[in-house]
């Protein structure tokens, strides 16, 4: 069973989006004997500064404790677990033409304290910072 719900709200230059996902599956936990479940949620807000510029921010969480969607791995306590993660993203978008965009975006991802899934300076860590540039063209 997988269900998601999204709500979009827009008023003038502000757009807000809320989303929730929930899933469950029988015989799908790390032992294969019990039911497993996961949930995720997000909230984003976008402000259209002008016809060519917008700024936005998004917060999200993902909790697949049993790993039936994200897969399982051994955490720092030597236990089999699924992914537990949260993140915040902020960015600015420039639209040089009606059918193209350039985005500059920063993101912070934080996994559970026992889930050192990222590498930085040859060390395992549960945090990751990213900076991205996106280009898009629609036709």
PDB file of C-alpha atoms in Angstrom, residues 1-85:
ATOM      1  CA  UNK A   1       0.000   0.000   0.000  1.00  0.00           C
ATOM      2  CA  UNK A   2       1.454   3.370  -1.007  1.00  0.00           C
ATOM      3  CA  UNK A   3      -0.400   6.633  -0.655  1.00  0.00           C
ATOM      4  CA  UNK A   4       0.558  10.233  -1.146  1.00  0.00           C
ATOM      5  CA  UNK A   5      -1.228  13.508  -0.637  1.00  0.00           C
ATOM      6  CA  UNK A   6      -0.188  16.882  -2.014  1.00  0.00           C
ATOM      7  CA  UNK A   7      -1.740  20.270  -1.397  1.00  0.00           C
ATOM      8  CA  UNK A   8      -0.792  23.267  -3.529  1.00  0.00           C
ATOM      9  CA  UNK A   9      -1.747  26.809  -2.633  1.00  0.00           C
ATOM     10  CA  UNK A  10      -0.944  29.906  -4.625  1.00  0.00           C
ATOM     11  CA  UNK A  11      -1.760  33.532  -3.916  1.00  0.00           C
ATOM     12  CA  UNK A  12      -0.261  36.260  -6.049  1.00  0.00           C
ATOM     13  CA  UNK A  13       3.530  35.806  -5.914  1.00  0.00           C
ATOM     14  CA  UNK A  14       3.658  33.082  -3.240  1.00  0.00           C
ATOM     15  CA  UNK A  15       3.239  29.358  -3.882  1.00  0.00           C
ATOM     16  CA  UNK A  16       3.157  26.809  -1.046  1.00  0.00           C
ATOM     17  CA  UNK A  17       3.248  23.037  -1.453  1.00  0.00           C
ATOM     18  CA  UNK A  18       2.729  20.436   1.275  1.00  0.00           C
ATOM     19  CA  UNK A  19       3.189  16.726   0.662  1.00  0.00           C
ATOM     20  CA  UNK A  20       2.946  13.520   2.688  1.00  0.00           C
ATOM     21  CA  UNK A  21       3.716   9.947   1.624  1.00  0.00           C
ATOM     22  CA  UNK A  22       2.920   6.799   3.584  1.00  0.00           C
ATOM     23  CA  UNK A  23       3.595   3.202   2.609  1.00  0.00           C
ATOM     24  CA  UNK A  24       3.231  -0.174   4.268  1.00  0.00           C
ATOM     25  CA  UNK A  25       3.991  -3.710   3.148  1.00  0.00           C
ATOM     26  CA  UNK A  26       3.411  -7.079   4.798  1.00  0.00           C
ATOM     27  CA  UNK A  27       6.375  -9.347   5.585  1.00  0.00           C
ATOM     28  CA  UNK A  28       8.821  -6.618   4.634  1.00  0.00           C
ATOM     29  CA  UNK A  29      10.779  -5.627   7.746  1.00  0.00           C
ATOM     30  CA  UNK A  30      14.465  -6.500   8.120  1.00  0.00           C
ATOM     31  CA  UNK A  31      13.519 -10.013   9.344  1.00  0.00           C
ATOM     32  CA  UNK A  32      10.966 -10.601   6.572  1.00  0.00           C
ATOM     33  CA  UNK A  33       8.336 -11.622   9.135  1.00  0.00           C
ATOM     34  CA  UNK A  34       6.571  -8.404  10.173  1.00  0.00           C
ATOM     35  CA  UNK A  35       4.958  -5.563   8.287  1.00  0.00           C
ATOM     36  CA  UNK A  36       7.095  -2.532   7.504  1.00  0.00           C
ATOM     37  CA  UNK A  37       6.124   1.067   6.939  1.00  0.00           C
ATOM     38  CA  UNK A  38       7.684   4.324   5.803  1.00  0.00           C
ATOM     39  CA  UNK A  39       6.675   7.953   5.630  1.00  0.00           C
ATOM     40  CA  UNK A  40       7.994  11.134   4.112  1.00  0.00           C
ATOM     41  CA  UNK A  41       6.859  14.733   4.081  1.00  0.00           C
ATOM     42  CA  UNK A  42       7.828  17.996   2.457  1.00  0.00           C
ATOM     43  CA  UNK A  43       6.939  21.654   2.586  1.00  0.00           C
ATOM     44  CA  UNK A  44       8.077  24.165   0.026  1.00  0.00           C
ATOM     45  CA  UNK A  45       7.510  27.856  -0.433  1.00  0.00           C
ATOM     46  CA  UNK A  46       8.315  29.872  -3.540  1.00  0.00           C
ATOM     47  CA  UNK A  47       8.252  33.627  -3.968  1.00  0.00           C
ATOM     48  CA  UNK A  48       8.119  35.028  -7.510  1.00  0.00           C
ATOM     49  CA  UNK A  49      10.152  38.249  -7.145  1.00  0.00           C
ATOM     50  CA  UNK A  50       9.609  39.295 -10.782  1.00  0.00           C
ATOM     51  CA  UNK A  51       8.731  37.664 -14.079  1.00  0.00           C
ATOM     52  CA  UNK A  52      12.320  36.403 -14.387  1.00  0.00           C
ATOM     53  CA  UNK A  53      13.419  35.775 -10.774  1.00  0.00           C
ATOM     54  CA  UNK A  54      12.100  33.528  -7.986  1.00  0.00           C
ATOM     55  CA  UNK A  55      13.455  32.334  -4.631  1.00  0.00           C
ATOM     56  CA  UNK A  56      12.406  29.135  -2.898  1.00  0.00           C
ATOM     57  CA  UNK A  57      12.974  26.950   0.150  1.00  0.00           C
ATOM     58  CA  UNK A  58      12.028  23.330   0.821  1.00  0.00           C
ATOM     59  CA  UNK A  59      12.192  21.150   3.934  1.00  0.00           C
ATOM     60  CA  UNK A  60      11.742  17.386   3.815  1.00  0.00           C
ATOM     61  CA  UNK A  61      11.931  14.238   5.901  1.00  0.00           C
ATOM     62  CA  UNK A  62      12.182  10.587   4.891  1.00  0.00           C
ATOM     63  CA  UNK A  63      11.845   7.714   7.369  1.00  0.00           C
ATOM     64  CA  UNK A  64      12.067   4.148   6.055  1.00  0.00           C
ATOM     65  CA  UNK A  65      13.079   2.547   9.366  1.00  0.00           C
ATOM     66  CA  UNK A  66      12.670  -0.982   7.991  1.00  0.00           C
ATOM     67  CA  UNK A  67      14.324  -0.254   4.647  1.00  0.00           C
ATOM     68  CA  UNK A  68      11.735  -1.840   2.391  1.00  0.00           C
ATOM     69  CA  UNK A  69      11.936   1.096  -0.050  1.00  0.00           C
ATOM     70  CA  UNK A  70      15.406   2.564   0.604  1.00  0.00           C
ATOM     71  CA  UNK A  71      17.157  -0.761   1.181  1.00  0.00           C
ATOM     72  CA  UNK A  72      18.939  -1.777   4.365  1.00  0.00           C
ATOM     73  CA  UNK A  73      22.476  -1.361   5.632  1.00  0.00           C
ATOM     74  CA  UNK A  74      24.379  -1.903   8.879  1.00  0.00           C
ATOM     75  CA  UNK A  75      24.481   1.273  11.004  1.00  0.00           C
ATOM     76  CA  UNK A  76      27.112   2.270  13.590  1.00  0.00           C
ATOM     77  CA  UNK A  77      25.390   0.179  16.270  1.00  0.00           C
ATOM     78  CA  UNK A  78      25.828  -2.876  14.009  1.00  0.00           C
ATOM     79  CA  UNK A  79      22.069  -3.098  13.386  1.00  0.00           C
ATOM     80  CA  UNK A  80      20.298  -3.567  10.083  1.00  0.00           C
ATOM     81  CA  UNK A  81      18.305  -0.400   9.346  1.00  0.00           C
ATOM     82  CA  UNK A  82      16.644   1.603   6.616  1.00  0.00           C
ATOM     83  CA  UNK A  83      17.267   5.230   5.762  1.00  0.00           C
ATOM     84  CA  UNK A  84      16.200   8.072   8.096  1.00  0.00           C
ATOM     85  CA  UNK A  85      16.976  11.437   6.541  1.00  0.00           C
TER      86      UNK A  85
END
